[in-house]
Short mmCIF file of N, CA, C and O in Angstrom, two decimals:
data_model
loop_
_atom_site.label_atom_id
_atom_site.label_comp_id
_atom_site.label_asym_id
_atom_site.label_seq_id
_atom_site.Cartn_x
_atom_site.Cartn_y
_atom_site.Cartn_z
N MET A 1 0.84 -1.18 0.00
CA MET A 1 0.00 0.00 0.00
C MET A 1 0.89 1.24 0.00
O MET A 1 1.89 1.28 0.70
N PRO A 2 0.49 2.26 -0.73
CA PRO A 2 1.26 3.49 -0.68
C PRO A 2 1.10 4.18 0.67
O PRO A 2 0.10 3.99 1.35
N PRO A 3 2.11 4.94 1.06
CA PRO A 3 2.01 5.65 2.34
C PRO A 3 0.81 6.59 2.35
O PRO A 3 0.42 7.11 1.31
N LYS A 4 0.22 6.77 3.52
CA LYS A 4 -0.96 7.62 3.64
C LYS A 4 -0.59 8.98 4.21
O LYS A 4 0.43 9.15 4.84
N GLY A 5 -1.45 9.96 3.99
CA GLY A 5 -1.32 11.24 4.65
C GLY A 5 -0.28 12.17 4.08
O GLY A 5 0.22 13.03 4.79
N GLY A 6 0.08 12.03 2.81
CA GLY A 6 1.02 12.97 2.20
C GLY A 6 2.39 12.95 2.84
O GLY A 6 3.02 13.98 3.01
N SER A 7 2.87 11.78 3.23
CA SER A 7 4.17 11.68 3.88
C SER A 7 5.29 12.16 2.98
O SER A 7 5.29 11.94 1.79
N ARG A 8 6.27 12.82 3.59
CA ARG A 8 7.48 13.22 2.88
C ARG A 8 8.55 12.17 3.11
O ARG A 8 8.44 11.35 4.01
N LYS A 9 9.63 12.22 2.31
CA LYS A 9 10.67 11.20 2.41
C LYS A 9 11.18 11.03 3.84
O LYS A 9 11.32 9.92 4.31
N GLN A 10 11.47 12.11 4.55
CA GLN A 10 12.04 11.97 5.88
C GLN A 10 11.06 11.34 6.87
O GLN A 10 11.47 10.92 7.93
N GLU A 11 9.80 11.26 6.54
CA GLU A 11 8.81 10.65 7.43
C GLU A 11 8.59 9.18 7.11
O GLU A 11 7.91 8.50 7.86
N LEU A 12 9.14 8.69 6.02
CA LEU A 12 8.94 7.30 5.63
C LEU A 12 10.07 6.43 6.14
O LEU A 12 11.20 6.87 6.27
N ARG A 13 9.72 5.19 6.40
CA ARG A 13 10.71 4.19 6.80
C ARG A 13 10.65 3.07 5.77
O ARG A 13 9.62 2.81 5.18
N ALA A 14 11.78 2.41 5.58
CA ALA A 14 11.87 1.29 4.64
C ALA A 14 12.06 -0.01 5.40
O ALA A 14 12.89 -0.09 6.31
N CYS A 15 11.32 -1.02 5.02
CA CYS A 15 11.48 -2.35 5.61
C CYS A 15 12.86 -2.89 5.23
O CYS A 15 13.28 -2.79 4.07
N LEU A 16 13.57 -3.43 6.19
CA LEU A 16 14.92 -3.95 5.94
C LEU A 16 14.92 -5.28 5.19
O LEU A 16 15.95 -5.72 4.72
N ILE A 17 13.76 -5.91 5.05
CA ILE A 17 13.68 -7.17 4.32
C ILE A 17 13.20 -6.95 2.89
O ILE A 17 13.85 -7.37 1.94
N CYS A 18 12.08 -6.26 2.71
CA CYS A 18 11.51 -6.13 1.36
C CYS A 18 11.67 -4.73 0.76
O CYS A 18 11.43 -4.55 -0.42
N SER A 19 12.02 -3.74 1.56
CA SER A 19 12.26 -2.34 1.17
C SER A 19 11.00 -1.52 0.88
O SER A 19 11.09 -0.41 0.37
N ILE A 20 9.82 -2.02 1.25
CA ILE A 20 8.61 -1.21 1.07
C ILE A 20 8.69 0.03 1.98
O ILE A 20 9.24 -0.04 3.07
N LEU A 21 8.18 1.13 1.48
CA LEU A 21 8.17 2.39 2.23
C LEU A 21 6.79 2.64 2.82
O LEU A 21 5.78 2.56 2.11
N GLN A 22 6.76 2.96 4.09
CA GLN A 22 5.52 3.33 4.78
C GLN A 22 5.88 4.30 5.90
O GLN A 22 7.04 4.39 6.30
N SER A 23 4.87 4.95 6.43
CA SER A 23 5.10 5.80 7.60
C SER A 23 5.32 4.91 8.82
O SER A 23 4.94 3.74 8.83
N THR A 24 5.92 5.48 9.85
CA THR A 24 6.11 4.75 11.10
C THR A 24 4.77 4.26 11.63
O THR A 24 4.64 3.12 12.07
N ASN A 25 3.77 5.12 11.55
CA ASN A 25 2.44 4.77 12.04
C ASN A 25 1.85 3.59 11.26
O ASN A 25 1.22 2.71 11.85
N ASP A 26 2.04 3.56 9.93
CA ASP A 26 1.53 2.44 9.14
C ASP A 26 2.20 1.13 9.54
O ASP A 26 1.54 0.10 9.66
N PHE A 27 3.53 1.16 9.73
CA PHE A 27 4.22 -0.05 10.19
C PHE A 27 3.71 -0.46 11.56
O PHE A 27 3.53 -1.65 11.84
N LEU A 28 3.47 0.50 12.43
CA LEU A 28 3.02 0.22 13.79
C LEU A 28 1.59 -0.35 13.81
O LEU A 28 1.31 -1.30 14.54
N THR A 29 0.71 0.20 13.01
CA THR A 29 -0.69 -0.24 13.05
C THR A 29 -0.99 -1.41 12.13
O THR A 29 -1.86 -2.23 12.44
N GLN A 30 -0.27 -1.52 11.00
CA GLN A 30 -0.58 -2.57 10.01
C GLN A 30 0.54 -3.58 9.84
O GLN A 30 0.33 -4.65 9.27
N GLY A 31 1.75 -3.23 10.27
CA GLY A 31 2.90 -4.09 10.02
C GLY A 31 3.35 -3.95 8.58
O GLY A 31 2.89 -3.09 7.84
N CYS A 32 4.25 -4.81 8.17
CA CYS A 32 4.73 -4.82 6.78
C CYS A 32 3.80 -5.70 5.96
O CYS A 32 3.56 -6.85 6.33
N PRO A 33 3.30 -5.21 4.83
CA PRO A 33 2.38 -6.02 4.03
C PRO A 33 3.03 -7.26 3.41
O PRO A 33 2.33 -8.18 3.01
N ASN A 34 4.35 -7.28 3.35
CA ASN A 34 5.06 -8.42 2.77
C ASN A 34 5.69 -9.34 3.81
O ASN A 34 5.80 -10.54 3.58
N CYS A 35 6.12 -8.80 4.92
CA CYS A 35 6.99 -9.53 5.85
C CYS A 35 6.45 -9.66 7.27
O CYS A 35 7.19 -10.08 8.17
N GLU A 36 5.22 -9.29 7.51
CA GLU A 36 4.71 -9.23 8.88
C GLU A 36 4.78 -10.58 9.59
O GLU A 36 5.03 -10.64 10.79
N ASP A 37 4.60 -11.68 8.87
CA ASP A 37 4.64 -12.99 9.52
C ASP A 37 6.02 -13.29 10.12
O ASP A 37 6.11 -14.04 11.09
N ILE A 38 7.07 -12.69 9.58
CA ILE A 38 8.41 -12.87 10.13
C ILE A 38 8.79 -11.75 11.09
O ILE A 38 9.34 -11.98 12.16
N LEU A 39 8.48 -10.50 10.70
CA LEU A 39 8.94 -9.34 11.47
C LEU A 39 8.11 -9.03 12.71
O LEU A 39 8.64 -8.51 13.69
N GLU A 40 6.82 -9.28 12.66
CA GLU A 40 5.93 -9.04 13.80
C GLU A 40 6.07 -7.63 14.36
O GLU A 40 6.30 -7.43 15.55
N MET A 41 5.93 -6.63 13.47
CA MET A 41 6.08 -5.23 13.88
C MET A 41 4.79 -4.62 14.41
O MET A 41 4.83 -3.66 15.17
N ARG A 42 3.66 -5.15 13.99
CA ARG A 42 2.37 -4.56 14.36
C ARG A 42 2.26 -4.41 15.87
O ARG A 42 2.42 -5.37 16.63
N GLY A 43 2.07 -3.16 16.32
CA GLY A 43 1.89 -2.89 17.74
C GLY A 43 3.17 -2.69 18.54
O GLY A 43 3.10 -2.43 19.73
N SER A 44 4.34 -2.80 17.91
CA SER A 44 5.60 -2.69 18.66
C SER A 44 6.50 -1.62 18.05
O SER A 44 7.14 -1.84 17.02
N ALA A 45 6.58 -0.46 18.70
CA ALA A 45 7.43 0.63 18.22
C ALA A 45 8.90 0.20 18.22
O ALA A 45 9.67 0.57 17.33
N GLU A 46 9.29 -0.61 19.20
CA GLU A 46 10.67 -1.09 19.26
C GLU A 46 11.00 -1.97 18.05
O GLU A 46 12.05 -1.84 17.43
N ARG A 47 10.07 -2.84 17.71
CA ARG A 47 10.29 -3.74 16.56
C ARG A 47 10.31 -2.95 15.25
O ARG A 47 11.10 -3.26 14.35
N VAL A 48 9.46 -1.94 15.14
CA VAL A 48 9.47 -1.08 13.94
C VAL A 48 10.84 -0.42 13.81
O VAL A 48 11.42 -0.39 12.72
N ALA A 49 11.38 0.09 14.90
CA ALA A 49 12.69 0.75 14.86
C ALA A 49 13.80 -0.24 14.49
O ALA A 49 14.74 0.12 13.79
N GLU A 50 13.70 -1.48 14.94
CA GLU A 50 14.72 -2.50 14.65
C GLU A 50 14.66 -3.01 13.22
O GLU A 50 15.70 -3.35 12.65
N CYS A 51 13.47 -3.08 12.65
CA CYS A 51 13.28 -3.77 11.37
C CYS A 51 13.05 -2.84 10.19
O CYS A 51 12.78 -3.30 9.07
N THR A 52 13.12 -1.53 10.43
CA THR A 52 12.98 -0.56 9.35
C THR A 52 14.09 0.47 9.46
O THR A 52 14.78 0.54 10.47
N SER A 53 14.25 1.27 8.42
CA SER A 53 15.31 2.27 8.40
C SER A 53 14.79 3.58 7.80
O SER A 53 13.99 3.56 6.86
N LEU A 54 15.29 4.68 8.33
CA LEU A 54 15.01 5.99 7.75
C LEU A 54 15.98 6.32 6.62
O LEU A 54 15.79 7.27 5.89
N MET A 55 17.04 5.51 6.50
CA MET A 55 18.08 5.78 5.52
C MET A 55 17.90 4.89 4.30
O MET A 55 18.11 3.66 4.38
N TYR A 56 17.47 5.49 3.20
CA TYR A 56 17.27 4.75 1.96
C TYR A 56 17.51 5.69 0.78
O TYR A 56 17.53 6.90 0.93
N ASP A 57 17.72 5.09 -0.37
CA ASP A 57 17.94 5.84 -1.61
C ASP A 57 16.89 5.47 -2.62
O ASP A 57 16.58 4.29 -2.80
N GLY A 58 16.35 6.49 -3.30
CA GLY A 58 15.43 6.29 -4.41
C GLY A 58 14.10 5.69 -4.02
O GLY A 58 13.93 5.14 -2.93
N MET A 59 13.15 5.83 -4.94
CA MET A 59 11.82 5.27 -4.74
C MET A 59 11.34 4.63 -6.05
O MET A 59 11.61 5.16 -7.12
N ILE A 60 10.64 3.53 -5.92
CA ILE A 60 10.04 2.84 -7.06
C ILE A 60 8.56 2.69 -6.77
O ILE A 60 8.20 2.14 -5.73
N ALA A 61 7.71 3.19 -7.65
CA ALA A 61 6.27 2.99 -7.52
C ALA A 61 5.93 1.70 -8.26
O ALA A 61 6.02 1.65 -9.49
N MET A 62 5.59 0.66 -7.52
CA MET A 62 5.36 -0.65 -8.12
C MET A 62 3.86 -0.92 -8.20
O MET A 62 3.20 -1.14 -7.19
N ILE A 63 3.35 -0.90 -9.41
CA ILE A 63 1.92 -1.10 -9.62
C ILE A 63 1.62 -2.52 -10.08
O ILE A 63 0.67 -3.14 -9.64
N GLU A 64 2.43 -3.05 -10.98
CA GLU A 64 2.26 -4.42 -11.48
C GLU A 64 3.57 -5.18 -11.28
O GLU A 64 4.31 -5.41 -12.24
N PRO A 65 3.87 -5.59 -10.06
CA PRO A 65 5.15 -6.23 -9.77
C PRO A 65 5.47 -7.43 -10.67
O PRO A 65 6.60 -7.59 -11.12
N SER A 66 4.48 -8.26 -10.97
CA SER A 66 4.74 -9.47 -11.76
C SER A 66 5.05 -9.17 -13.23
O SER A 66 5.60 -10.01 -13.93
N GLU A 67 4.74 -7.97 -13.68
CA GLU A 67 4.96 -7.59 -15.08
C GLU A 67 6.19 -6.71 -15.27
O GLU A 67 6.52 -6.37 -16.39
N SER A 68 6.86 -6.34 -14.22
CA SER A 68 7.89 -5.31 -14.28
C SER A 68 9.31 -5.87 -14.26
O SER A 68 9.66 -6.63 -13.36
N TRP A 69 10.15 -5.44 -15.21
CA TRP A 69 11.56 -5.84 -15.17
C TRP A 69 12.26 -5.17 -13.99
O TRP A 69 13.19 -5.74 -13.43
N VAL A 70 11.82 -3.97 -13.62
CA VAL A 70 12.41 -3.29 -12.47
C VAL A 70 12.13 -4.11 -11.20
O VAL A 70 13.00 -4.28 -10.36
N ALA A 71 10.92 -4.62 -11.08
CA ALA A 71 10.57 -5.44 -9.91
C ALA A 71 11.43 -6.71 -9.88
O ALA A 71 11.90 -7.11 -8.82
N ARG A 72 11.64 -7.33 -11.02
CA ARG A 72 12.51 -8.52 -11.06
C ARG A 72 13.93 -8.16 -10.66
O ARG A 72 14.57 -8.87 -9.89
N TRP A 73 14.44 -7.05 -11.19
CA TRP A 73 15.79 -6.59 -10.89
C TRP A 73 15.96 -6.31 -9.40
O TRP A 73 16.96 -6.63 -8.80
N GLN A 74 14.92 -5.72 -8.78
CA GLN A 74 14.96 -5.39 -7.35
C GLN A 74 14.53 -6.56 -6.46
O GLN A 74 14.51 -6.45 -5.24
N ARG A 75 14.12 -7.65 -7.09
CA ARG A 75 13.62 -8.84 -6.38
C ARG A 75 12.39 -8.53 -5.54
O ARG A 75 12.25 -8.98 -4.40
N ILE A 76 11.49 -7.75 -6.12
CA ILE A 76 10.21 -7.45 -5.45
C ILE A 76 9.04 -7.85 -6.34
O ILE A 76 7.91 -7.42 -6.12
N ASP A 77 9.29 -8.69 -7.34
CA ASP A 77 8.25 -9.07 -8.30
C ASP A 77 7.16 -9.95 -7.69
O ASP A 77 6.10 -10.10 -8.27
N LYS A 78 7.40 -10.51 -6.52
CA LYS A 78 6.38 -11.32 -5.85
C LYS A 78 5.83 -10.61 -4.61
O LYS A 78 5.22 -11.22 -3.75
N ARG A 79 6.07 -9.33 -4.53
CA ARG A 79 5.63 -8.52 -3.38
C ARG A 79 4.33 -7.78 -3.72
O ARG A 79 3.88 -7.75 -4.85
N MET A 80 3.78 -7.14 -2.70
CA MET A 80 2.56 -6.34 -2.86
C MET A 80 2.85 -5.07 -3.65
O MET A 80 3.99 -4.60 -3.67
N ARG A 81 1.81 -4.52 -4.25
CA ARG A 81 1.93 -3.21 -4.89
C ARG A 81 2.28 -2.18 -3.83
O ARG A 81 1.90 -2.31 -2.68
N GLY A 82 3.04 -1.15 -4.22
CA GLY A 82 3.38 -0.11 -3.27
C GLY A 82 4.59 0.69 -3.70
O GLY A 82 5.07 0.57 -4.83
N ILE A 83 5.09 1.50 -2.78
CA ILE A 83 6.27 2.31 -3.01
C ILE A 83 7.45 1.61 -2.32
O ILE A 83 7.36 1.29 -1.13
N TYR A 84 8.53 1.40 -3.05
CA TYR A 84 9.70 0.69 -2.53
C TYR A 84 10.94 1.55 -2.64
O TYR A 84 11.07 2.35 -3.58
N ALA A 85 11.87 1.35 -1.74
CA ALA A 85 13.17 2.01 -1.81
C ALA A 85 14.06 1.22 -2.77
O ALA A 85 13.97 0.00 -2.85
N VAL A 86 14.92 1.93 -3.48
CA VAL A 86 15.87 1.26 -4.36
C VAL A 86 16.94 0.57 -3.52
O VAL A 86 17.33 -0.56 -3.79
N ARG A 87 17.41 1.25 -2.47
CA ARG A 87 18.44 0.72 -1.59
C ARG A 87 18.13 1.16 -0.17
O ARG A 87 17.76 2.30 0.06
N VAL A 88 18.30 0.26 0.79
CA VAL A 88 18.01 0.55 2.20
C VAL A 88 19.26 0.28 3.02
O VAL A 88 19.88 -0.77 2.89
N THR A 89 19.62 1.22 3.87
CA THR A 89 20.79 1.07 4.74
C THR A 89 20.38 0.47 6.07
O THR A 89 19.46 0.97 6.72
N GLY A 90 21.07 -0.58 6.47
CA GLY A 90 20.81 -1.22 7.76
C GLY A 90 20.64 -2.71 7.63
O GLY A 90 20.50 -3.24 6.53
N ARG A 91 20.67 -3.40 8.76
CA ARG A 91 20.49 -4.84 8.83
C ARG A 91 19.44 -5.16 9.88
O ARG A 91 19.39 -4.54 10.92
N PRO A 92 18.61 -6.16 9.61
CA PRO A 92 17.61 -6.57 10.61
C PRO A 92 18.28 -7.31 11.76
O PRO A 92 19.42 -7.75 11.64
N PRO A 93 17.56 -7.48 12.86
CA PRO A 93 18.10 -8.24 13.99
C PRO A 93 18.42 -9.69 13.58
O PRO A 93 17.82 -10.23 12.64
N THR A 94 19.33 -10.30 14.29
CA THR A 94 19.75 -11.67 14.01
C THR A 94 18.58 -12.64 14.02
O THR A 94 18.53 -13.56 13.20
N ASP A 95 17.62 -12.45 14.94
CA ASP A 95 16.50 -13.39 15.01
C ASP A 95 15.66 -13.36 13.74
O ASP A 95 15.10 -14.38 13.34
N VAL A 96 15.61 -12.23 13.06
CA VAL A 96 14.86 -12.14 11.80
C VAL A 96 15.59 -12.92 10.71
O VAL A 96 14.97 -13.68 9.97
N ILE A 97 16.89 -12.74 10.62
CA ILE A 97 17.67 -13.47 9.61
C ILE A 97 17.56 -14.97 9.85
O ILE A 97 17.37 -15.76 8.92
N GLU A 98 17.63 -15.39 11.10
CA GLU A 98 17.50 -16.81 11.45
C GLU A 98 16.11 -17.34 11.10
O GLU A 98 15.98 -18.47 10.62
N ALA A 99 15.07 -16.53 11.31
CA ALA A 99 13.70 -16.95 10.98
C ALA A 99 13.55 -17.14 9.47
O ALA A 99 12.89 -18.08 9.01
N ILE A 100 14.14 -16.25 8.69
CA ILE A 100 14.08 -16.38 7.23
C ILE A 100 14.77 -17.67 6.80
O ILE A 100 14.23 -18.44 5.99
N GLU A 101 15.95 -17.91 7.33
CA GLU A 101 16.71 -19.10 6.97
C GLU A 101 16.03 -20.38 7.45
O GLU A 101 16.05 -21.40 6.76
N ALA A 102 15.36 -20.34 8.61
CA ALA A 102 14.64 -21.50 9.12
C ALA A 102 13.48 -21.89 8.22
O ALA A 102 13.09 -23.06 8.17
N ARG A 103 12.96 -20.92 7.47
CA ARG A 103 11.87 -21.18 6.53
C ARG A 103 12.38 -21.53 5.14
O ARG A 103 11.62 -21.60 4.19
N GLY A 104 13.69 -21.71 5.04
CA GLY A 104 14.28 -22.08 3.75
C GLY A 104 14.59 -20.89 2.86
O GLY A 104 14.96 -21.06 1.70
N GLY A 105 14.46 -19.68 3.38
CA GLY A 105 14.74 -18.48 2.60
C GLY A 105 16.19 -18.05 2.73
O GLY A 105 16.97 -18.63 3.49
N VAL A 106 16.53 -17.04 1.96
CA VAL A 106 17.88 -16.47 2.00
C VAL A 106 17.73 -14.98 2.24
O VAL A 106 17.01 -14.30 1.51
N TYR A 107 18.39 -14.47 3.28
CA TYR A 107 18.37 -13.03 3.54
C TYR A 107 19.32 -12.34 2.57
O TYR A 107 20.48 -12.72 2.45
N ARG A 108 18.81 -11.33 1.86
CA ARG A 108 19.63 -10.54 0.95
C ARG A 108 19.61 -9.09 1.41
O ARG A 108 18.55 -8.47 1.41
N PRO A 109 20.76 -8.56 1.81
CA PRO A 109 20.80 -7.16 2.24
C PRO A 109 20.28 -6.25 1.13
O PRO A 109 20.50 -6.51 -0.05
N ARG A 110 19.59 -5.18 1.51
CA ARG A 110 18.98 -4.26 0.55
C ARG A 110 19.86 -3.04 0.32
O ARG A 110 19.44 -2.10 -0.34
N ASP A 111 21.10 -3.04 0.84
CA ASP A 111 21.92 -1.85 0.71
C ASP A 111 23.13 -2.02 -0.20
O ASP A 111 23.99 -1.17 -0.26
N ALA A 112 23.19 -3.12 -0.91
CA ALA A 112 24.32 -3.33 -1.81
C ALA A 112 23.83 -3.88 -3.13
O ALA A 112 22.84 -4.62 -3.19
N VAL A 113 24.52 -3.54 -4.18
CA VAL A 113 24.20 -4.06 -5.50
C VAL A 113 24.83 -5.44 -5.61
O VAL A 113 26.01 -5.62 -5.34
N GLU A 114 24.01 -6.42 -5.97
CA GLU A 114 24.52 -7.78 -6.09
C GLU A 114 24.81 -8.09 -7.54
O GLU A 114 24.19 -7.56 -8.44
N ASP A 115 25.75 -9.02 -7.76
CA ASP A 115 26.09 -9.44 -9.13
C ASP A 115 25.01 -10.28 -9.73
O ASP A 115 24.30 -10.96 -9.13
#
């Protein structure tokens, strides 16, 4: 979902796992639309601070993720529609990385260009 309330860049936070941009309040009240089952941010300001970042570069408005080469390039082609950061600075807590790996996933940092 796109951020609500006319948020400016400095008011948005980026998820450290999927890079979706939302306001702090949206993460607090709704969680991450892509990663909530792992991150469990809904209702926890501390968890929102740990699992999101104010430091990000660029924005991508993703309307049709499954049809977009940009979404494939950013590895968000299976994510929800919304506004995403191109690059996010920061790392999630160790327990989040372990939870991803326990489910057979691979954590990919969002702050570096991969080959």
